[in-house]
């Protein structure tokens, strides 16, 4: 008895014997003709058109089409699908020429990924000023949450007890980062003697870097090791008590007196892996590293040549020297596997930080009239370096916090632009931080076309003491982000975090820029924000951490917006940070981070 529906008649067997070669041929034809792009191209779509492109021609779209590593199209799903098929026809002329009905069977379909209706897509986020390896270093012994010197000691005790190799060897160095005396009762600097109050720490080699990276607090054992100390340090300060005895505090250039571990590639890899993991989870696809030594650049170069870097890196080379050192670092453009490493800029320093009284001011500090801060490099020396680097084709990025530092650097840039044949677009000189400027220099920054690279979280971290330190008049030109943007002829204002000085999550900067509030929702001026006239709009803030950051790194043609032909770097967020109430912005989570069209964190499904 035959099975139901089975036909074993001689006639049927004869038909199948004659027809199976044709069926096989058609099946093979389907395989041969199906374009390779069918399995690689995809469209990611938002039913609510919540894809924020940062492209003025099409600021919001329903879909973006990814082909290989690039954005091939943007628009409504119906339109991009039609154009996608037209492109396939032109690239594969025989694709739709099979006889009916096989032409329908063979016709490819565009793979569509639909994000959740509550989700949005933004271009890959960029941090225009950060410190990659310092972040990894800080996270292994993070002192940021310590509210007093005693809490630091408690933290160190736990750390030593949990690391037997340090516990059993008092010659091992204990290094950490993140303390901030401005958060402590009395806001006084700590002392080397503080460590001796804890028996487990007494006699150990301890060096702790302040949160801003511009001061270090060391133990008495370290002071013994580096004695005798010079009376003065050019561009730095050894803090001393009333008897002239060092207290264990070293500011800016004086920090170079403290021994440091030799560079280690294994340690660098440990720190970099931690940074990259946290950065991708936060939606960062590109980072401008604001101080890369030759050893660090060589580390990244070798790493990029053996594997694809997990995110795009734009490095600012740095050598601690008053003599020209451009020949000590390599020039790299989209280098390595996937072309994710670029080195075409240098980082110079003028002053220190406001929190450690190192920012160079035109007039004395309001809360410490004995000082006007520290110029880490003299103007003539700095001017010679800027000119030499510019002539040699390097972009120059200069750390400036105080109004004196900014004024000096603007003088240097103005002289360079007026008296040479350089164009501003060719040089794209940057001021890193542009934190405190006179009103005239705010305008001059824009008039010259100098790029101010700012960090909005610095405003909301410093706002609790900045006005006491600067006074009611100078504060008007401090953290003046909207004023800097309005002055810019191209409205360019790249945003960063300066992590690990601030948190690595770029939404912290976005929130600070648009609210001028602490993460708790308050400010010295109340819930309306600290000097709210200097807030950025959400559109301006998003552009600052995408397209403006790309412009500041000469990559606006390939990065920074979801535009046809640019790299397929984008981030999926679980809520619309462009429209939700301000207090909900920091609740947003990254569901996917995509670089070159591939999800490197989370997934698109």
Short mmCIF file of C-alpha atoms in Angstrom, two decimals, residues 7-527:
data_model
loop_
_atom_site.label_atom_id
_atom_site.label_comp_id
_atom_site.label_asym_id
_atom_site.label_seq_id
_atom_site.Cartn_x
_atom_site.Cartn_y
_atom_site.Cartn_z
CA UNK A 7 2.46 8.78 -6.72
CA UNK A 8 4.58 5.83 -7.76
CA UNK A 9 3.07 5.31 -11.18
CA UNK A 10 5.43 4.51 -14.07
CA UNK A 11 4.34 7.70 -15.81
CA UNK A 12 5.28 9.83 -12.78
CA UNK A 13 8.64 8.14 -12.38
CA UNK A 14 9.35 8.70 -16.07
CA UNK A 15 8.46 12.47 -15.80
CA UNK A 16 10.69 12.94 -12.74
CA UNK A 17 13.58 11.13 -14.42
CA UNK A 18 13.36 13.56 -17.31
CA UNK A 19 12.74 16.73 -15.23
CA UNK A 20 15.13 16.56 -12.28
CA UNK A 21 18.13 17.84 -14.28
CA UNK A 22 16.13 20.97 -15.12
CA UNK A 23 15.15 21.44 -11.48
CA UNK A 24 18.76 21.07 -10.40
CA UNK A 25 19.87 23.56 -13.03
CA UNK A 26 17.31 26.09 -11.85
CA UNK A 27 18.38 25.60 -8.24
CA UNK A 28 22.01 26.13 -9.19
CA UNK A 29 21.04 29.19 -11.20
CA UNK A 30 19.33 30.61 -8.14
CA UNK A 31 22.52 30.15 -6.13
CA UNK A 32 24.78 31.57 -8.81
CA UNK A 33 22.62 34.58 -9.59
CA UNK A 34 21.80 35.58 -6.04
CA UNK A 35 24.05 38.56 -5.35
CA UNK A 36 26.62 38.32 -2.59
CA UNK A 37 25.32 41.59 -1.14
CA UNK A 38 22.04 39.90 -0.26
CA UNK A 39 23.49 38.37 2.91
CA UNK A 40 25.53 41.44 3.88
CA UNK A 41 23.40 44.51 3.14
CA UNK A 42 20.77 45.47 5.66
CA UNK A 43 18.50 48.35 6.56
CA UNK A 44 17.97 49.39 10.15
CA UNK A 45 14.67 51.20 10.53
CA UNK A 46 12.63 53.14 13.03
CA UNK A 47 8.88 53.15 12.45
CA UNK A 48 8.74 56.59 14.10
CA UNK A 49 11.63 57.98 12.02
CA UNK A 50 13.67 58.31 15.18
CA UNK A 51 17.00 58.06 13.41
CA UNK A 52 18.83 61.32 14.14
CA UNK A 53 21.33 61.71 11.32
CA UNK A 54 23.03 65.04 12.26
CA UNK A 55 22.73 65.76 8.54
CA UNK A 56 20.95 69.07 7.89
CA UNK A 57 19.53 67.82 4.58
CA UNK A 58 17.70 64.90 6.24
CA UNK A 59 17.85 65.36 10.03
CA UNK A 60 15.45 62.47 10.71
CA UNK A 61 14.92 59.37 8.58
CA UNK A 62 13.08 56.09 8.85
CA UNK A 63 15.91 53.86 7.62
CA UNK A 64 19.60 53.71 6.92
CA UNK A 65 20.99 51.07 4.55
CA UNK A 66 24.36 49.54 5.39
CA UNK A 67 26.52 48.12 2.61
CA UNK A 68 29.78 46.58 3.81
CA UNK A 69 31.23 49.25 6.18
CA UNK A 70 29.39 52.24 4.74
CA UNK A 71 26.01 53.91 4.77
CA UNK A 72 24.65 53.27 1.27
CA UNK A 73 21.30 55.06 1.57
CA UNK A 74 18.92 56.85 3.94
CA UNK A 75 15.20 57.56 3.76
CA UNK A 76 11.83 55.82 3.99
CA UNK A 77 11.82 52.02 3.81
CA UNK A 78 9.87 51.91 0.53
CA UNK A 79 12.22 54.35 -1.18
CA UNK A 80 15.48 52.80 0.03
CA UNK A 81 14.24 49.33 -0.95
CA UNK A 82 13.48 50.48 -4.50
CA UNK A 83 16.88 52.17 -4.80
CA UNK A 84 18.60 49.11 -3.34
CA UNK A 85 17.05 46.85 -5.99
CA UNK A 86 17.94 49.33 -8.72
CA UNK A 87 21.54 49.27 -7.57
CA UNK A 88 21.54 45.47 -7.64
CA UNK A 89 20.12 45.50 -11.17
CA UNK A 90 22.88 47.80 -12.35
CA UNK A 91 25.57 45.75 -10.63
CA UNK A 92 24.07 42.35 -11.62
CA UNK A 93 22.41 42.80 -15.07
CA UNK A 94 21.26 39.19 -15.33
CA UNK A 95 19.69 39.08 -11.92
CA UNK A 96 16.06 39.69 -12.96
CA UNK A 97 16.19 38.07 -16.41
CA UNK A 98 15.18 34.54 -15.42
CA UNK A 99 11.87 33.26 -16.90
CA UNK A 100 8.66 33.49 -14.93
CA UNK A 101 8.10 32.36 -12.17
CA UNK A 102 11.75 31.93 -11.29
CA UNK A 103 12.44 35.68 -11.56
CA UNK A 104 10.29 36.15 -8.45
CA UNK A 105 11.93 33.25 -6.67
CA UNK A 106 15.37 34.62 -7.42
CA UNK A 107 14.60 38.25 -6.59
CA UNK A 108 16.59 39.20 -3.46
CA UNK A 109 15.02 41.04 -0.57
CA UNK A 110 16.67 43.68 1.58
CA UNK A 111 17.17 42.46 5.13
CA UNK A 112 15.38 44.87 7.47
CA UNK A 113 16.16 45.30 11.15
CA UNK A 114 13.38 47.14 12.96
CA UNK A 115 14.35 48.76 16.25
CA UNK A 116 11.89 48.98 19.14
CA UNK A 117 9.44 51.91 18.80
CA UNK A 118 10.88 53.54 21.95
CA UNK A 119 14.46 53.31 20.69
CA UNK A 120 16.41 55.86 18.68
CA UNK A 121 19.54 55.78 16.55
CA UNK A 122 22.24 58.46 16.61
CA UNK A 123 25.62 58.61 14.89
CA UNK A 124 28.49 56.92 16.69
CA UNK A 125 29.40 59.10 19.67
CA UNK A 126 32.86 60.60 19.89
CA UNK A 127 34.80 61.85 22.89
CA UNK A 128 36.90 64.76 21.64
CA UNK A 129 39.17 64.85 24.70
CA UNK A 130 39.99 61.84 26.87
CA UNK A 131 42.85 59.79 28.29
CA UNK A 132 42.59 56.14 27.32
CA UNK A 133 45.24 54.46 29.46
CA UNK A 134 44.74 56.81 32.39
CA UNK A 135 41.15 55.62 32.60
CA UNK A 136 42.22 51.99 32.91
CA UNK A 137 44.84 53.05 35.45
CA UNK A 138 42.32 54.96 37.56
CA UNK A 139 39.80 52.13 37.62
CA UNK A 140 42.19 49.70 39.32
CA UNK A 141 42.31 51.99 42.40
CA UNK A 142 39.60 54.61 42.07
CA UNK A 143 39.48 57.20 44.87
CA UNK A 144 36.83 59.46 43.33
CA UNK A 145 34.09 58.67 45.83
CA UNK A 146 36.24 59.27 48.92
CA UNK A 147 34.75 62.16 50.92
CA UNK A 148 37.78 62.76 53.16
CA UNK A 149 41.44 61.88 53.63
CA UNK A 150 40.34 59.25 56.17
CA UNK A 151 38.18 57.57 53.54
CA UNK A 152 41.17 57.47 51.21
CA UNK A 153 43.18 55.71 53.92
CA UNK A 154 40.38 53.19 54.48
CA UNK A 155 40.20 52.56 50.75
CA UNK A 156 43.96 52.01 50.56
CA UNK A 157 43.89 49.61 53.51
CA UNK A 158 41.27 47.44 51.81
CA UNK A 159 43.28 47.55 48.61
CA UNK A 160 46.51 46.41 50.29
CA UNK A 161 44.78 43.60 52.19
CA UNK A 162 43.22 42.33 48.96
CA UNK A 163 46.56 42.28 47.12
CA UNK A 164 48.94 39.85 48.86
CA UNK A 165 51.81 40.74 46.55
CA UNK A 166 51.65 44.32 47.92
CA UNK A 167 50.80 43.35 51.47
CA UNK A 168 53.89 41.13 51.73
CA UNK A 169 56.30 43.48 49.96
CA UNK A 170 56.53 47.03 51.36
CA UNK A 171 58.76 48.06 48.44
CA UNK A 172 55.88 47.69 45.99
CA UNK A 173 54.34 50.97 44.84
CA UNK A 174 50.72 51.78 45.60
CA UNK A 175 49.29 54.03 42.88
CA UNK A 176 45.76 55.37 42.54
CA UNK A 177 43.78 58.30 41.19
CA UNK A 178 40.69 60.36 41.87
CA UNK A 179 41.01 62.21 45.20
CA UNK A 180 39.60 65.75 45.29
CA UNK A 181 40.13 67.92 48.36
CA UNK A 182 37.36 70.26 47.20
CA UNK A 183 34.86 67.54 48.19
CA UNK A 184 36.34 67.16 51.69
CA UNK A 185 35.47 69.06 54.88
CA UNK A 186 37.52 72.25 54.90
CA UNK A 187 38.66 71.67 51.29
CA UNK A 188 42.29 71.50 52.46
CA UNK A 189 45.11 69.65 50.73
CA UNK A 190 46.14 66.34 52.36
CA UNK A 191 49.62 65.73 53.83
CA UNK A 192 52.23 62.98 53.60
CA UNK A 193 51.84 62.47 57.37
CA UNK A 194 48.24 61.35 56.79
CA UNK A 195 49.40 57.98 55.47
CA UNK A 196 51.37 57.33 58.67
CA UNK A 197 48.16 57.41 60.69
CA UNK A 198 47.34 53.96 59.28
CA UNK A 199 49.88 51.38 60.49
CA UNK A 200 49.40 49.19 57.41
CA UNK A 201 50.41 52.11 55.17
CA UNK A 202 53.26 53.51 57.23
CA UNK A 203 56.58 53.34 55.41
CA UNK A 204 55.06 52.33 52.08
CA UNK A 205 55.64 53.93 48.67
CA UNK A 206 52.36 55.64 47.89
CA UNK A 207 51.61 58.04 45.03
CA UNK A 208 48.03 59.17 44.44
CA UNK A 209 47.08 61.41 41.52
CA UNK A 210 44.43 64.08 41.99
CA UNK A 211 41.19 63.75 39.99
CA UNK A 212 42.34 66.33 37.42
CA UNK A 213 45.74 64.71 36.86
CA UNK A 214 47.52 67.96 37.79
CA UNK A 215 48.60 67.14 41.34
CA UNK A 216 50.00 64.16 43.24
CA UNK A 217 49.95 63.27 46.95
CA UNK A 218 52.83 61.06 48.10
CA UNK A 219 53.91 59.39 51.31
CA UNK A 220 56.86 60.27 53.52
CA UNK A 221 58.67 57.20 52.21
CA UNK A 222 58.46 58.61 48.68
CA UNK A 223 59.72 62.00 49.92
CA UNK A 224 62.74 60.20 51.41
CA UNK A 225 63.41 58.39 48.12
CA UNK A 226 63.41 61.55 46.01
CA UNK A 227 65.29 63.82 48.44
CA UNK A 228 66.90 66.26 48.12
CA UNK A 229 64.26 68.27 46.30
CA UNK A 230 64.94 71.47 44.36
CA UNK A 231 63.73 74.72 45.82
CA UNK A 232 61.70 75.57 42.73
CA UNK A 233 60.37 73.78 39.67
CA UNK A 234 59.75 75.72 36.48
CA UNK A 235 56.05 75.37 35.64
CA UNK A 236 55.31 73.44 38.83
CA UNK A 237 55.04 73.68 42.59
CA UNK A 238 56.29 71.65 45.54
CA UNK A 239 53.85 72.50 48.33
CA UNK A 240 55.67 73.24 51.59
CA UNK A 241 54.58 74.00 55.16
CA UNK A 242 55.40 77.13 57.14
CA UNK A 243 58.86 75.71 57.91
CA UNK A 244 59.65 75.05 54.24
CA UNK A 245 59.25 71.29 54.60
CA UNK A 246 57.57 69.47 51.67
CA UNK A 247 54.06 68.33 52.54
CA UNK A 248 53.89 65.57 49.96
CA UNK A 249 51.91 67.61 47.40
CA UNK A 250 53.38 68.14 43.92
CA UNK A 251 51.61 70.33 41.36
CA UNK A 252 51.93 70.16 37.55
CA UNK A 253 55.56 70.04 36.36
CA UNK A 254 56.77 69.18 39.85
CA UNK A 255 55.02 65.81 39.47
CA UNK A 256 57.89 64.76 37.19
CA UNK A 257 60.07 64.45 40.31
CA UNK A 258 58.02 61.44 41.43
CA UNK A 259 59.32 58.10 40.11
CA UNK A 260 57.00 56.29 37.74
CA UNK A 261 56.93 52.73 36.46
CA UNK A 262 58.58 52.07 33.10
CA UNK A 263 56.12 51.66 30.25
CA UNK A 264 54.83 48.10 29.99
CA UNK A 265 52.88 46.80 27.00
CA UNK A 266 51.16 44.16 29.13
CA UNK A 267 50.02 46.80 31.62
CA UNK A 268 48.98 49.10 28.76
CA UNK A 269 46.91 46.27 27.26
CA UNK A 270 45.20 45.68 30.60
CA UNK A 271 44.31 49.36 30.92
CA UNK A 272 43.28 49.73 27.27
CA UNK A 273 41.01 46.68 27.33
CA UNK A 274 39.18 48.07 30.36
CA UNK A 275 38.77 51.46 28.68
CA UNK A 276 37.60 50.02 25.36
CA UNK A 277 35.07 47.74 27.06
CA UNK A 278 33.53 50.59 29.05
CA UNK A 279 33.64 52.99 26.10
CA UNK A 280 31.79 50.69 23.71
CA UNK A 281 29.17 49.91 26.36
CA UNK A 282 28.58 53.66 26.67
CA UNK A 283 28.14 54.17 22.91
CA UNK A 284 31.54 55.64 22.09
CA UNK A 285 32.85 54.71 18.66
CA UNK A 286 35.71 57.23 18.49
CA UNK A 287 38.05 58.75 21.08
CA UNK A 288 40.56 61.60 20.78
CA UNK A 289 43.35 60.67 23.19
CA UNK A 290 44.64 63.96 24.55
CA UNK A 291 48.20 62.97 25.50
CA UNK A 292 49.85 59.98 23.84
CA UNK A 293 53.54 59.43 24.53
CA UNK A 294 55.80 57.87 21.87
CA UNK A 295 55.70 54.55 23.78
CA UNK A 296 51.91 54.61 23.85
CA UNK A 297 51.66 55.51 20.17
CA UNK A 298 53.98 52.62 19.31
CA UNK A 299 51.78 50.33 21.42
CA UNK A 300 48.65 51.37 19.52
CA UNK A 301 50.47 51.15 16.19
CA UNK A 302 51.59 47.56 16.79
CA UNK A 303 48.18 46.62 18.12
CA UNK A 304 46.41 48.10 15.09
CA UNK A 305 48.68 46.14 12.73
CA UNK A 306 47.88 42.79 14.31
CA UNK A 307 44.16 43.20 14.95
CA UNK A 308 41.29 45.57 14.36
CA UNK A 309 41.17 48.17 17.11
CA UNK A 310 37.83 47.95 18.96
CA UNK A 311 37.13 51.66 18.36
CA UNK A 312 38.55 54.54 16.34
CA UNK A 313 41.49 56.38 17.91
CA UNK A 314 42.71 59.90 17.14
CA UNK A 315 45.92 60.39 19.08
CA UNK A 316 47.56 63.67 20.15
CA UNK A 317 51.28 63.02 20.50
CA UNK A 318 53.08 64.42 23.52
CA UNK A 319 56.70 64.61 24.66
CA UNK A 320 57.73 66.53 27.77
CA UNK A 321 60.28 68.80 26.13
CA UNK A 322 60.71 72.47 25.27
CA UNK A 323 62.55 71.50 22.08
CA UNK A 324 60.83 70.44 18.87
CA UNK A 325 59.96 66.74 19.08
CA UNK A 326 57.77 66.14 16.03
CA UNK A 327 60.28 63.63 14.66
CA UNK A 328 59.77 61.41 17.71
CA UNK A 329 56.24 60.38 16.76
CA UNK A 330 55.00 58.72 13.57
CA UNK A 331 52.46 60.27 11.21
CA UNK A 332 49.65 57.75 10.74
CA UNK A 333 46.47 58.18 8.70
CA UNK A 334 43.70 55.58 9.07
CA UNK A 335 46.41 53.09 9.89
CA UNK A 336 46.22 49.38 10.62
CA UNK A 337 43.56 46.73 10.17
CA UNK A 338 40.33 48.54 9.34
CA UNK A 339 42.11 51.92 9.29
CA UNK A 340 41.05 52.90 12.81
CA UNK A 341 44.23 54.63 14.03
CA UNK A 342 45.23 58.21 13.17
CA UNK A 343 48.12 60.31 14.48
CA UNK A 344 48.32 63.79 12.97
CA UNK A 345 48.16 66.13 15.96
CA UNK A 346 50.19 67.10 19.03
CA UNK A 347 49.27 68.17 22.54
CA UNK A 348 50.97 71.07 24.33
CA UNK A 349 50.32 72.51 27.80
CA UNK A 350 50.20 76.08 29.08
CA UNK A 351 48.83 75.80 32.63
CA UNK A 352 47.33 73.49 35.23
CA UNK A 353 43.79 73.07 36.57
CA UNK A 354 41.40 75.28 38.52
CA UNK A 355 40.80 72.70 41.25
CA UNK A 356 44.48 72.58 42.19
CA UNK A 357 45.05 76.37 41.81
CA UNK A 358 47.18 75.68 38.76
CA UNK A 359 45.04 77.45 36.15
CA UNK A 360 46.96 80.54 34.99
CA UNK A 361 44.90 83.67 35.65
CA UNK A 362 45.39 87.29 34.62
CA UNK A 363 44.58 88.37 38.18
CA UNK A 364 45.00 86.54 41.52
CA UNK A 365 42.54 83.88 42.64
CA UNK A 366 39.60 85.37 44.50
CA UNK A 367 39.84 82.77 47.25
CA UNK A 368 43.66 82.65 47.30
CA UNK A 369 45.12 86.09 46.42
CA UNK A 370 48.67 84.77 46.94
CA UNK A 371 48.70 83.08 43.53
CA UNK A 372 47.71 83.59 39.90
CA UNK A 373 48.31 79.95 39.04
CA UNK A 374 51.05 78.28 37.01
CA UNK A 375 52.28 78.77 33.47
CA UNK A 376 53.80 75.39 32.65
CA UNK A 377 55.54 76.76 29.57
CA UNK A 378 56.73 80.29 28.87
CA UNK A 379 54.99 82.12 26.00
CA UNK A 380 58.11 82.47 23.81
CA UNK A 381 58.92 78.78 24.11
CA UNK A 382 55.33 77.83 23.41
CA UNK A 383 55.14 80.14 20.38
CA UNK A 384 58.27 78.60 18.87
CA UNK A 385 56.88 75.09 19.30
CA UNK A 386 53.50 76.01 17.80
CA UNK A 387 55.17 77.51 14.75
CA UNK A 388 57.50 74.54 14.29
CA UNK A 389 54.73 71.98 14.55
CA UNK A 390 52.47 73.95 12.21
CA UNK A 391 55.19 74.30 9.59
CA UNK A 392 55.80 70.56 9.83
CA UNK A 393 52.12 69.83 9.15
CA UNK A 394 50.88 68.86 12.61
CA UNK A 395 47.58 69.98 14.08
CA UNK A 396 48.33 71.77 17.36
CA UNK A 397 46.04 71.24 20.36
CA UNK A 398 46.87 73.24 23.50
CA UNK A 399 45.64 72.75 27.07
CA UNK A 400 44.30 76.08 28.37
CA UNK A 401 42.24 76.49 31.55
CA UNK A 402 42.83 79.99 32.92
CA UNK A 403 42.14 83.30 31.19
CA UNK A 404 45.87 84.12 31.06
CA UNK A 405 46.67 80.79 29.40
CA UNK A 406 43.89 81.24 26.85
CA UNK A 407 44.96 84.81 26.14
CA UNK A 408 48.58 83.81 25.54
CA UNK A 409 47.61 80.98 23.20
CA UNK A 410 45.18 83.13 21.22
CA UNK A 411 48.01 85.66 20.77
CA UNK A 412 50.23 82.88 19.42
CA UNK A 413 47.57 81.54 17.07
CA UNK A 414 46.69 85.03 15.85
CA UNK A 415 50.31 85.84 15.08
CA UNK A 416 50.70 82.54 13.23
CA UNK A 417 47.59 83.08 11.11
CA UNK A 418 48.23 86.73 10.34
CA UNK A 419 51.92 86.46 9.49
CA UNK A 420 52.03 83.18 7.58
CA UNK A 421 50.30 81.70 4.56
CA UNK A 422 48.49 79.05 6.62
CA UNK A 423 44.73 78.81 6.31
CA UNK A 424 42.64 78.12 9.36
CA UNK A 425 41.10 75.08 7.67
CA UNK A 426 44.54 73.68 6.98
CA UNK A 427 45.72 74.08 10.57
CA UNK A 428 42.47 73.62 12.54
CA UNK A 429 44.23 74.67 15.77
CA UNK A 430 42.45 73.65 18.95
CA UNK A 431 42.27 74.94 22.49
CA UNK A 432 41.60 72.07 24.83
CA UNK A 433 39.19 73.07 27.63
CA UNK A 434 38.86 76.82 26.78
CA UNK A 435 37.54 77.00 30.32
CA UNK A 436 38.02 80.61 31.49
CA UNK A 437 38.25 83.47 28.97
CA UNK A 438 37.73 87.19 29.02
CA UNK A 439 34.73 88.38 27.03
CA UNK A 440 37.06 89.80 24.38
CA UNK A 441 38.89 86.50 24.04
CA UNK A 442 35.62 84.59 23.75
CA UNK A 443 34.89 86.68 20.66
CA UNK A 444 38.48 86.42 19.40
CA UNK A 445 38.35 82.63 19.50
CA UNK A 446 35.55 82.73 16.96
CA UNK A 447 37.08 85.56 14.91
CA UNK A 448 40.27 83.53 14.44
CA UNK A 449 38.40 80.29 13.80
CA UNK A 450 40.25 78.47 16.57
CA UNK A 451 38.41 75.32 17.67
CA UNK A 452 37.46 75.30 21.37
CA UNK A 453 37.30 71.68 22.56
CA UNK A 454 35.24 71.67 25.76
CA UNK A 455 33.99 69.26 28.40
CA UNK A 456 30.51 70.09 29.73
CA UNK A 457 30.85 67.93 32.84
CA UNK A 458 33.72 70.16 34.00
CA UNK A 459 31.16 72.94 34.44
CA UNK A 460 28.83 70.86 36.57
CA UNK A 461 31.71 69.40 38.61
CA UNK A 462 33.36 72.78 39.26
CA UNK A 463 30.24 74.91 39.70
CA UNK A 464 30.18 74.40 43.47
CA UNK A 465 33.48 76.29 43.98
CA UNK A 466 34.32 77.99 40.66
CA UNK A 467 32.67 81.32 41.43
CA UNK A 468 34.38 81.56 44.82
CA UNK A 469 37.68 80.90 43.06
CA UNK A 470 37.11 83.35 40.19
CA UNK A 471 34.73 85.99 41.52
CA UNK A 472 31.45 87.26 40.05
CA UNK A 473 33.00 89.03 37.05
CA UNK A 474 35.44 86.43 35.72
CA UNK A 475 32.87 83.66 36.07
CA UNK A 476 30.86 85.32 33.28
CA UNK A 477 33.46 84.12 30.77
CA UNK A 478 33.94 80.67 32.29
CA UNK A 479 32.44 77.43 30.96
CA UNK A 480 30.70 79.66 28.41
CA UNK A 481 29.73 77.01 25.89
CA UNK A 482 26.87 78.78 24.14
CA UNK A 483 28.99 81.93 23.84
CA UNK A 484 31.83 79.93 22.27
CA UNK A 485 29.42 78.25 19.86
CA UNK A 486 27.80 81.55 18.89
CA UNK A 487 31.22 83.08 18.25
CA UNK A 488 32.34 80.21 16.01
CA UNK A 489 31.98 81.14 12.31
CA UNK A 490 31.12 77.52 11.43
CA UNK A 491 29.36 76.83 14.76
CA UNK A 492 31.89 74.15 15.67
CA UNK A 493 32.12 73.09 19.32
CA UNK A 494 33.50 69.56 19.83
CA UNK A 495 32.53 68.00 23.15
CA UNK A 496 34.46 65.57 25.30
CA UNK A 497 34.68 64.34 28.87
CA UNK A 498 38.39 64.36 29.81
CA UNK A 499 37.82 60.89 31.24
CA UNK A 500 38.99 59.64 33.72
CA UNK A 501 38.73 63.15 35.20
CA UNK A 502 35.00 62.81 34.53
CA UNK A 503 32.86 59.76 33.78
CA UNK A 504 33.28 57.87 30.51
CA UNK A 505 29.54 57.86 29.67
CA UNK A 506 29.02 60.51 26.93
CA UNK A 507 25.44 61.02 28.09
CA UNK A 508 26.86 62.67 31.21
CA UNK A 509 28.29 65.36 28.95
CA UNK A 510 25.12 65.59 26.89
CA UNK A 511 23.04 66.03 30.05
CA UNK A 512 25.44 68.59 31.55
CA UNK A 513 25.51 70.59 28.31
CA UNK A 514 21.74 70.88 27.99
CA UNK A 515 20.84 71.21 31.68
CA UNK A 516 23.83 72.78 33.55
CA UNK A 517 22.73 70.61 36.48
CA UNK A 518 24.38 67.96 38.63
CA UNK A 519 23.30 64.35 38.22
CA UNK A 520 21.09 64.95 41.26
CA UNK A 521 19.28 67.71 39.38
CA UNK A 522 20.56 70.71 41.34
CA UNK A 523 23.02 73.57 40.95
CA UNK A 524 24.20 76.63 42.90
CA UNK A 525 21.48 78.54 41.01
CA UNK A 526 18.75 75.98 41.65
CA UNK A 527 16.91 73.56 39.38
#
